[in-house]
Tab-separated table of C-alpha atoms in Angstrom:
chain	number	residue	atom	x	y	z
A	16	UNK	CA	33.661	14.705	239.566
A	17	UNK	CA	33.907	10.955	239.128
A	18	UNK	CA	36.510	10.942	236.352
A	19	UNK	CA	38.829	12.998	238.542
A	20	UNK	CA	38.291	10.904	241.674
A	21	UNK	CA	38.969	7.768	239.652
A	22	UNK	CA	42.188	9.241	238.322
A	23	UNK	CA	43.316	10.344	241.795
A	24	UNK	CA	42.606	6.843	243.145
A	25	UNK	CA	44.473	5.179	240.307
A	26	UNK	CA	47.430	7.490	239.803
A	27	UNK	CA	47.702	9.542	242.981
A	28	UNK	CA	50.412	8.527	245.403
A	29	UNK	CA	50.097	8.940	249.150
A	30	UNK	CA	53.256	10.108	250.885
A	31	UNK	CA	53.351	10.104	254.669
A	32	UNK	CA	50.178	10.998	256.546
A	33	UNK	CA	48.682	13.725	254.454
A	34	UNK	CA	50.466	14.332	251.149
A	35	UNK	CA	48.709	13.261	247.938
A	36	UNK	CA	51.004	13.388	244.967
A	37	UNK	CA	49.200	13.903	241.692
A	38	UNK	CA	52.220	15.048	239.763
A	39	UNK	CA	51.802	12.422	237.054
A	40	UNK	CA	48.708	14.175	235.693
A	41	UNK	CA	47.981	17.472	237.463
A	42	UNK	CA	50.864	19.551	238.732
A	43	UNK	CA	54.187	18.489	237.240
A	44	UNK	CA	53.213	16.404	234.243
A	45	UNK	CA	49.808	17.598	233.057
A	46	UNK	CA	47.229	15.494	231.227
A	47	UNK	CA	45.664	18.122	228.991
A	48	UNK	CA	42.616	15.991	228.115
A	49	UNK	CA	41.850	15.686	231.836
A	50	UNK	CA	42.415	19.418	232.295
A	51	UNK	CA	39.802	20.031	229.608
A	52	UNK	CA	37.287	17.869	231.462
A	53	UNK	CA	38.113	19.808	234.642
A	54	UNK	CA	37.618	23.092	232.788
A	55	UNK	CA	34.227	21.950	231.477
A	56	UNK	CA	33.174	20.921	234.970
A	57	UNK	CA	34.099	24.314	236.425
A	58	UNK	CA	32.056	25.925	233.653
A	59	UNK	CA	29.123	23.632	234.376
A	60	UNK	CA	29.208	24.511	238.067
A	61	UNK	CA	29.624	28.251	237.610
A	62	UNK	CA	27.388	28.452	234.571
A	63	UNK	CA	25.276	31.607	234.509
A	64	UNK	CA	27.585	33.461	236.885
A	65	UNK	CA	28.897	36.824	235.756
A	66	UNK	CA	32.642	36.147	235.504
A	67	UNK	CA	35.056	38.256	233.462
A	68	UNK	CA	38.406	37.101	234.819
A	69	UNK	CA	40.046	34.036	236.298
A	70	UNK	CA	42.678	34.536	238.982
A	71	UNK	CA	45.183	31.866	239.958
A	72	UNK	CA	48.651	31.718	241.456
A	73	UNK	CA	51.852	30.378	239.992
A	74	UNK	CA	52.851	27.768	239.252
A	75	UNK	CA	50.585	24.749	239.227
A	76	UNK	CA	47.333	26.690	239.014
A	77	UNK	CA	48.245	28.291	235.707
A	78	UNK	CA	47.689	25.384	233.337
A	79	UNK	CA	44.379	24.464	234.931
A	80	UNK	CA	43.200	28.079	234.859
A	81	UNK	CA	44.198	28.595	231.204
A	82	UNK	CA	42.433	25.482	229.978
A	83	UNK	CA	39.333	26.323	232.045
A	84	UNK	CA	39.340	29.924	230.787
A	85	UNK	CA	38.577	28.651	227.295
A	86	UNK	CA	35.121	27.608	228.499
A	87	UNK	CA	34.482	30.973	230.171
A	88	UNK	CA	35.951	33.102	227.355
A	89	UNK	CA	37.836	35.255	229.833
A	90	UNK	CA	41.494	36.121	230.420
A	91	UNK	CA	43.578	34.602	233.209
A	92	UNK	CA	45.693	36.594	235.646
A	93	UNK	CA	48.198	34.719	237.728
A	94	UNK	CA	49.566	36.082	240.987
A	95	UNK	CA	53.352	36.054	241.032
A	96	UNK	CA	55.280	34.511	243.866
A	97	UNK	CA	58.777	35.509	242.977
A	98	UNK	CA	60.646	38.771	242.892
A	99	UNK	CA	61.107	40.041	239.368
A	100	UNK	CA	62.528	43.233	237.991
A	101	UNK	CA	59.818	43.101	235.361
A	102	UNK	CA	56.796	43.311	237.642
A	103	UNK	CA	55.074	46.664	237.895
A	104	UNK	CA	55.725	48.692	241.005
A	105	UNK	CA	52.033	49.230	241.601
A	106	UNK	CA	50.827	45.881	242.906
A	107	UNK	CA	48.342	44.292	245.225
A	108	UNK	CA	50.319	42.138	247.601
A	109	UNK	CA	49.463	39.552	250.213
A	110	UNK	CA	51.564	37.371	252.468
A	111	UNK	CA	51.063	33.601	252.215
A	112	UNK	CA	52.495	30.809	254.338
A	113	UNK	CA	53.317	27.650	252.418
A	114	UNK	CA	53.209	24.445	254.431
A	115	UNK	CA	54.696	22.564	251.492
A	116	UNK	CA	57.709	24.838	251.384
A	117	UNK	CA	57.703	25.774	255.093
A	118	UNK	CA	58.061	29.480	254.502
A	119	UNK	CA	56.272	32.759	253.956
A	120	UNK	CA	56.155	34.372	250.566
A	121	UNK	CA	54.348	37.298	249.024
A	122	UNK	CA	51.976	36.969	246.108
A	123	UNK	CA	51.562	39.968	243.855
A	124	UNK	CA	49.217	41.119	241.121
A	125	UNK	CA	49.792	44.280	239.109
A	126	UNK	CA	47.100	46.874	239.710
A	127	UNK	CA	46.753	47.112	235.924
A	128	UNK	CA	45.071	43.723	235.739
A	129	UNK	CA	42.536	43.726	238.533
A	130	UNK	CA	40.128	46.484	239.499
A	131	UNK	CA	36.723	47.236	240.965
A	132	UNK	CA	34.939	46.370	237.697
A	133	UNK	CA	36.137	42.764	237.774
A	134	UNK	CA	34.037	39.702	238.669
A	135	UNK	CA	36.593	37.112	239.588
A	136	UNK	CA	36.667	33.337	239.696
A	137	UNK	CA	39.679	32.018	241.615
A	138	UNK	CA	41.006	28.653	240.417
A	139	UNK	CA	43.719	26.515	241.969
A	140	UNK	CA	44.862	22.912	241.997
A	141	UNK	CA	44.812	22.232	245.745
A	142	UNK	CA	43.022	23.577	248.793
A	143	UNK	CA	44.477	22.473	252.107
A	144	UNK	CA	44.981	25.082	254.816
A	145	UNK	CA	43.676	27.720	252.465
A	146	UNK	CA	46.646	30.051	252.754
A	147	UNK	CA	47.044	30.595	249.012
A	148	UNK	CA	43.272	31.008	248.594
A	149	UNK	CA	43.167	33.510	251.470
A	150	UNK	CA	45.982	35.467	249.823
A	151	UNK	CA	44.115	35.597	246.516
A	152	UNK	CA	40.862	36.541	248.285
A	153	UNK	CA	42.768	39.350	249.994
A	154	UNK	CA	44.042	40.594	246.633
A	155	UNK	CA	40.529	40.535	245.133
A	156	UNK	CA	39.355	42.526	248.168
A	157	UNK	CA	42.187	45.060	247.800
A	158	UNK	CA	41.224	45.542	244.152
A	159	UNK	CA	37.613	46.185	245.116
A	160	UNK	CA	36.641	43.444	242.669
A	161	UNK	CA	33.765	41.037	243.220
A	162	UNK	CA	34.694	37.484	244.147
A	163	UNK	CA	32.200	35.247	242.350
A	164	UNK	CA	33.605	31.996	243.668
A	165	UNK	CA	36.505	29.636	244.050
A	166	UNK	CA	37.077	26.507	241.987
A	167	UNK	CA	39.458	23.906	243.363
A	168	UNK	CA	40.515	20.636	241.766
A	169	UNK	CA	41.375	18.744	244.967
A	170	UNK	CA	40.307	19.851	248.431
A	171	UNK	CA	41.784	18.210	251.476
A	172	UNK	CA	38.615	18.060	253.538
A	173	UNK	CA	40.539	17.178	256.683
A	174	UNK	CA	42.321	20.527	256.660
A	175	UNK	CA	40.796	23.915	257.378
A	176	UNK	CA	40.817	25.791	254.067
A	177	UNK	CA	37.380	24.714	252.873
A	178	UNK	CA	35.757	25.526	256.222
A	179	UNK	CA	37.377	28.982	256.259
A	180	UNK	CA	36.104	29.791	252.766
A	181	UNK	CA	32.583	28.443	253.252
A	182	UNK	CA	32.218	30.253	256.584
A	183	UNK	CA	33.239	33.461	254.835
A	184	UNK	CA	30.149	32.995	252.648
A	185	UNK	CA	32.181	32.430	249.506
A	186	UNK	CA	30.939	29.919	246.979
A	187	UNK	CA	33.449	27.083	246.808
A	188	UNK	CA	33.353	24.317	244.235
A	189	UNK	CA	35.857	21.535	244.849
A	190	UNK	CA	35.827	18.842	242.192
A	191	UNK	CA	37.193	16.185	244.524
A	192	UNK	CA	37.190	16.384	248.312
A	193	UNK	CA	39.499	14.012	250.143
A	194	UNK	CA	37.983	13.148	253.497
A	195	UNK	CA	40.842	11.081	254.817
A	196	UNK	CA	43.811	8.958	253.932
A	197	UNK	CA	43.798	5.517	255.519
A	198	UNK	CA	46.370	2.805	254.959
A	199	UNK	CA	47.652	4.569	251.861
A	200	UNK	CA	44.216	4.741	250.290
A	201	UNK	CA	42.338	7.937	249.575
A	202	UNK	CA	38.757	8.282	250.807
A	203	UNK	CA	36.584	10.931	249.174
A	204	UNK	CA	33.693	12.676	250.862
A	205	UNK	CA	30.494	13.858	249.339
A	206	UNK	CA	30.516	17.500	248.307
A	207	UNK	CA	30.041	20.021	251.068
A	208	UNK	CA	27.541	22.716	250.348
A	209	UNK	CA	28.277	26.200	251.603
A	210	UNK	CA	25.471	28.713	252.154
A	211	UNK	CA	26.050	30.301	248.784
A	212	UNK	CA	26.240	27.049	246.907
A	213	UNK	CA	23.551	26.042	244.531
B	28	UNK	CA	53.348	35.512	213.111
B	29	UNK	CA	51.696	38.773	212.138
B	30	UNK	CA	48.873	38.703	214.709
B	31	UNK	CA	51.428	38.334	217.487
B	32	UNK	CA	53.750	41.059	216.182
B	33	UNK	CA	50.793	43.410	215.863
B	34	UNK	CA	49.771	42.692	219.440
B	35	UNK	CA	53.306	43.218	220.729
B	36	UNK	CA	53.511	46.536	218.858
B	37	UNK	CA	50.168	47.682	220.193
B	38	UNK	CA	50.219	46.418	223.758
B	39	UNK	CA	53.878	45.727	224.561
B	40	UNK	CA	55.631	48.300	226.705
B	41	UNK	CA	59.322	49.042	226.396
B	42	UNK	CA	61.103	49.601	229.698
B	43	UNK	CA	64.656	50.900	229.643
B	44	UNK	CA	66.950	49.674	226.873
B	45	UNK	CA	65.972	46.080	226.429
B	46	UNK	CA	62.920	45.041	228.439
B	47	UNK	CA	59.678	44.371	226.551
B	48	UNK	CA	56.741	44.027	228.869
B	49	UNK	CA	53.941	41.908	227.477
B	50	UNK	CA	52.267	41.227	230.764
B	51	UNK	CA	48.907	42.546	229.616
B	52	UNK	CA	48.405	39.536	227.317
B	53	UNK	CA	51.195	36.957	227.653
B	54	UNK	CA	52.850	36.459	231.010
B	55	UNK	CA	50.855	37.978	233.854
B	56	UNK	CA	47.436	38.532	232.364
B	57	UNK	CA	46.955	35.994	229.574
B	58	UNK	CA	44.728	36.425	226.527
B	59	UNK	CA	43.580	32.857	225.999
B	60	UNK	CA	42.302	33.469	222.462
B	61	UNK	CA	45.765	34.722	221.484
B	62	UNK	CA	47.363	31.748	223.235
B	63	UNK	CA	45.211	29.480	221.078
B	64	UNK	CA	46.450	31.183	217.912
B	65	UNK	CA	50.005	30.773	219.202
B	66	UNK	CA	49.359	27.107	219.893
B	67	UNK	CA	48.003	26.584	216.374
B	68	UNK	CA	51.040	28.320	214.893
B	69	UNK	CA	53.443	26.075	216.829
B	70	UNK	CA	51.496	23.078	215.548
B	71	UNK	CA	51.662	24.406	211.978
B	72	UNK	CA	55.413	24.874	212.211
B	73	UNK	CA	56.151	21.529	213.856
B	74	UNK	CA	53.512	19.625	211.926
B	75	UNK	CA	54.624	16.122	210.984
B	76	UNK	CA	57.301	16.004	213.668
B	77	UNK	CA	57.238	13.072	216.045
B	78	UNK	CA	56.514	14.792	219.365
B	79	UNK	CA	55.081	13.029	222.418
B	80	UNK	CA	55.745	15.577	225.156
B	81	UNK	CA	56.030	19.319	225.633
B	82	UNK	CA	58.530	20.586	228.180
B	83	UNK	CA	58.409	24.086	229.643
B	84	UNK	CA	59.519	25.836	232.814
B	85	UNK	CA	57.473	27.591	235.448
B	86	UNK	CA	55.850	29.986	235.572
B	87	UNK	CA	55.027	31.925	232.432
B	88	UNK	CA	55.682	29.088	230.002
B	89	UNK	CA	53.008	26.869	231.519
B	90	UNK	CA	49.879	28.497	230.138
B	91	UNK	CA	51.327	28.761	226.649
B	92	UNK	CA	52.506	25.148	226.720
B	93	UNK	CA	49.160	23.814	227.984
B	94	UNK	CA	47.129	25.603	225.335
B	95	UNK	CA	49.581	24.538	222.601
B	96	UNK	CA	49.548	20.933	223.835
B	97	UNK	CA	45.890	20.660	222.835
B	98	UNK	CA	46.956	20.878	219.180
B	99	UNK	CA	49.663	18.225	219.622
B	100	UNK	CA	47.585	15.883	221.824
B	101	UNK	CA	50.484	15.404	224.208
B	102	UNK	CA	51.054	15.999	227.925
B	103	UNK	CA	53.035	18.937	229.280
B	104	UNK	CA	55.818	18.644	231.831
B	105	UNK	CA	57.002	21.808	233.503
B	106	UNK	CA	60.412	22.104	235.106
B	107	UNK	CA	60.178	23.362	238.674
B	108	UNK	CA	62.214	26.271	239.892
B	109	UNK	CA	61.446	26.202	243.547
B	110	UNK	CA	62.282	23.891	246.382
B	111	UNK	CA	59.321	21.769	247.369
B	112	UNK	CA	58.941	18.938	249.817
B	113	UNK	CA	56.612	17.311	247.321
B	114	UNK	CA	59.058	16.917	244.449
B	115	UNK	CA	60.494	13.467	243.901
B	116	UNK	CA	64.042	12.875	245.065
B	117	UNK	CA	65.061	11.423	241.728
B	118	UNK	CA	65.291	14.431	239.450
B	119	UNK	CA	67.155	15.801	236.486
B	120	UNK	CA	68.570	19.133	237.547
B	121	UNK	CA	70.258	22.012	235.782
B	122	UNK	CA	71.533	25.374	236.959
B	123	UNK	CA	70.117	28.474	235.267
B	124	UNK	CA	71.105	32.117	235.632
B	125	UNK	CA	68.219	34.544	235.452
B	126	UNK	CA	69.083	38.033	234.231
B	127	UNK	CA	65.595	39.212	235.157
B	128	UNK	CA	66.016	38.113	238.726
B	129	UNK	CA	69.824	38.495	238.881
B	130	UNK	CA	70.426	35.113	240.448
B	131	UNK	CA	71.100	31.464	239.841
B	132	UNK	CA	68.433	28.888	240.396
B	133	UNK	CA	68.047	25.193	239.716
B	134	UNK	CA	65.362	23.770	237.494
B	135	UNK	CA	64.244	20.224	238.160
B	136	UNK	CA	62.202	17.560	236.433
B	137	UNK	CA	61.268	14.280	238.098
B	138	UNK	CA	62.859	11.291	236.376
B	139	UNK	CA	59.410	9.722	236.276
B	140	UNK	CA	58.256	12.151	233.585
B	141	UNK	CA	61.084	12.247	231.084
B	142	UNK	CA	63.039	9.335	229.689
B	143	UNK	CA	64.918	8.050	226.662
B	144	UNK	CA	61.700	7.171	224.820
B	145	UNK	CA	60.529	10.780	224.751
B	146	UNK	CA	60.547	13.110	221.726
B	147	UNK	CA	60.391	16.549	223.258
B	148	UNK	CA	59.261	19.963	222.086
B	149	UNK	CA	60.432	22.737	224.419
B	150	UNK	CA	58.110	25.745	224.623
B	151	UNK	CA	58.692	29.036	226.430
B	152	UNK	CA	57.464	32.621	226.322
B	153	UNK	CA	60.788	34.441	225.897
B	154	UNK	CA	64.214	33.659	224.532
B	155	UNK	CA	66.885	36.205	225.420
B	156	UNK	CA	70.248	34.939	226.647
B	157	UNK	CA	68.988	31.403	226.364
B	158	UNK	CA	69.787	30.387	229.925
B	159	UNK	CA	66.410	28.801	230.622
B	160	UNK	CA	66.422	27.082	227.213
B	161	UNK	CA	69.935	25.773	227.823
B	162	UNK	CA	68.818	24.404	231.187
B	163	UNK	CA	65.890	22.591	229.597
B	164	UNK	CA	68.078	21.284	226.765
B	165	UNK	CA	70.469	19.962	229.418
B	166	UNK	CA	67.605	18.168	231.166
B	167	UNK	CA	66.432	16.594	227.892
B	168	UNK	CA	70.019	15.429	227.306
B	169	UNK	CA	70.280	13.990	230.825
B	170	UNK	CA	67.072	12.046	230.225
B	171	UNK	CA	68.454	10.632	226.983
B	172	UNK	CA	65.337	11.953	225.253
B	173	UNK	CA	65.286	13.352	221.732
B	174	UNK	CA	64.937	17.115	221.407
B	175	UNK	CA	62.719	17.703	218.384
B	176	UNK	CA	62.801	21.472	218.586
B	177	UNK	CA	62.188	24.616	220.549
B	178	UNK	CA	59.196	26.907	220.129
B	179	UNK	CA	59.470	30.444	221.480
B	180	UNK	CA	56.836	33.151	221.473
B	181	UNK	CA	59.174	36.172	221.550
B	182	UNK	CA	62.876	35.983	220.761
B	183	UNK	CA	65.108	38.915	221.499
B	184	UNK	CA	67.242	38.713	218.379
B	185	UNK	CA	69.794	41.142	219.778
B	186	UNK	CA	70.719	38.729	222.565
B	187	UNK	CA	72.597	35.466	222.222
B	188	UNK	CA	70.071	32.718	222.973
B	189	UNK	CA	68.861	32.178	219.417
B	190	UNK	CA	72.385	32.032	218.017
B	191	UNK	CA	73.429	29.501	220.666
B	192	UNK	CA	70.489	27.214	219.896
B	193	UNK	CA	70.761	27.448	216.099
B	194	UNK	CA	74.512	26.804	216.220
B	195	UNK	CA	73.835	23.713	218.312
B	196	UNK	CA	71.833	22.424	215.316
B	197	UNK	CA	68.555	22.543	217.169
B	198	UNK	CA	65.456	23.550	215.269
B	199	UNK	CA	64.202	26.818	216.719
B	200	UNK	CA	60.876	28.400	215.819
B	201	UNK	CA	60.369	31.888	217.249
B	202	UNK	CA	56.983	33.382	216.444
B	203	UNK	CA	58.236	36.960	216.765
B	204	UNK	CA	61.874	38.029	216.673
B	205	UNK	CA	62.669	41.467	218.017
B	206	UNK	CA	65.667	42.849	216.160
B	207	UNK	CA	66.044	46.026	218.144
B	208	UNK	CA	64.304	48.592	220.295
B	209	UNK	CA	64.687	52.162	219.105
B	210	UNK	CA	63.082	55.221	220.673
B	211	UNK	CA	60.642	53.044	222.558
B	212	UNK	CA	59.474	51.270	219.431
B	213	UNK	CA	59.962	47.588	218.728
B	214	UNK	CA	61.499	46.532	215.427
B	215	UNK	CA	60.966	42.950	214.295
B	216	UNK	CA	63.327	41.013	212.080
B	217	UNK	CA	62.484	38.438	209.472
B	218	UNK	CA	62.716	34.878	210.691
B	219	UNK	CA	66.173	33.400	210.927
B	220	UNK	CA	66.504	29.959	209.446
B	221	UNK	CA	68.758	27.483	211.174
B	222	UNK	CA	70.246	24.550	209.310
B	223	UNK	CA	67.544	22.229	210.564
B	224	UNK	CA	64.702	24.578	209.766
B	225	UNK	CA	62.310	23.787	207.005
């Protein structure tokens, strides 16, 4: 998605060897016009697929998923990371390791909002090691729902998440894939096509 | 907002004395069509106000804020609750007590995304004791920005948050105000008008 790559190149900030900060437009401050273009692009790529629910995980996936959901006419469910007295007791739960936060946490979805009738599109802002995606895939599996595909805004192609998902035969659509970071500049790769990709 | 009150009455679940669960449509699973009506209603109520940014707090405020932002044509900034290696070091920070989670936490906004030029609308899903709202108001104050108003989806009128905000002279627009919960049914009050309300 050229508009997105352009924006990442212009406004993304490289920190250290492998961190790309896009918090001016994607995951702290959010450019809603850009999010709408991202939502349209997800719809274009998954057009014709039988999707009745979008699953994401708090926090930075939520805005992207909600804007995208408008183009699919489906509800969004977000997996919760934090303990809350208000969450149902009956939940699907999966353990996720966060490299950004250097700790394990559990993600949870109430059993009320995901079941074997659902055809799920997972959406998230970043795919790096794939831990959050694997946790959501695990929850979809526990629910007996059908995983239609995964839509990612920025994939770090030099980390293992994309490979893990594609090798699992899951359709993955990443709108921008970063191949490498060299001398503070971000190099994008062409899209990788998994077996299930069209 | 009648559509919202109707939905709360039909699909909200009362737990114990004072918890209203609306996680089937607002803050775990999200009905995006309803969120659009909520966004339009915020725009109707704050129409003509000079707003250039919407501030919310993760996680459940984000979806509501992003959908609403489409009607204001402004970006959203969400305050972060969790520690992250990726957050800027220069932040506005405020301590918030969560009754739901029974603990204190800090909310943070990077200084890059809020400054004295900003005219801010705060949006959140719930207003109860007003701790999260007070934290966001504190951050707006620290930034030297102008707080135009606060838009809340569901205010618990029997708790102190609304009173605190109205007495501070801040314009508060709550789309549904729950006056009390009796025998598992939710009773709404008429809208309270603060001094600054139109």
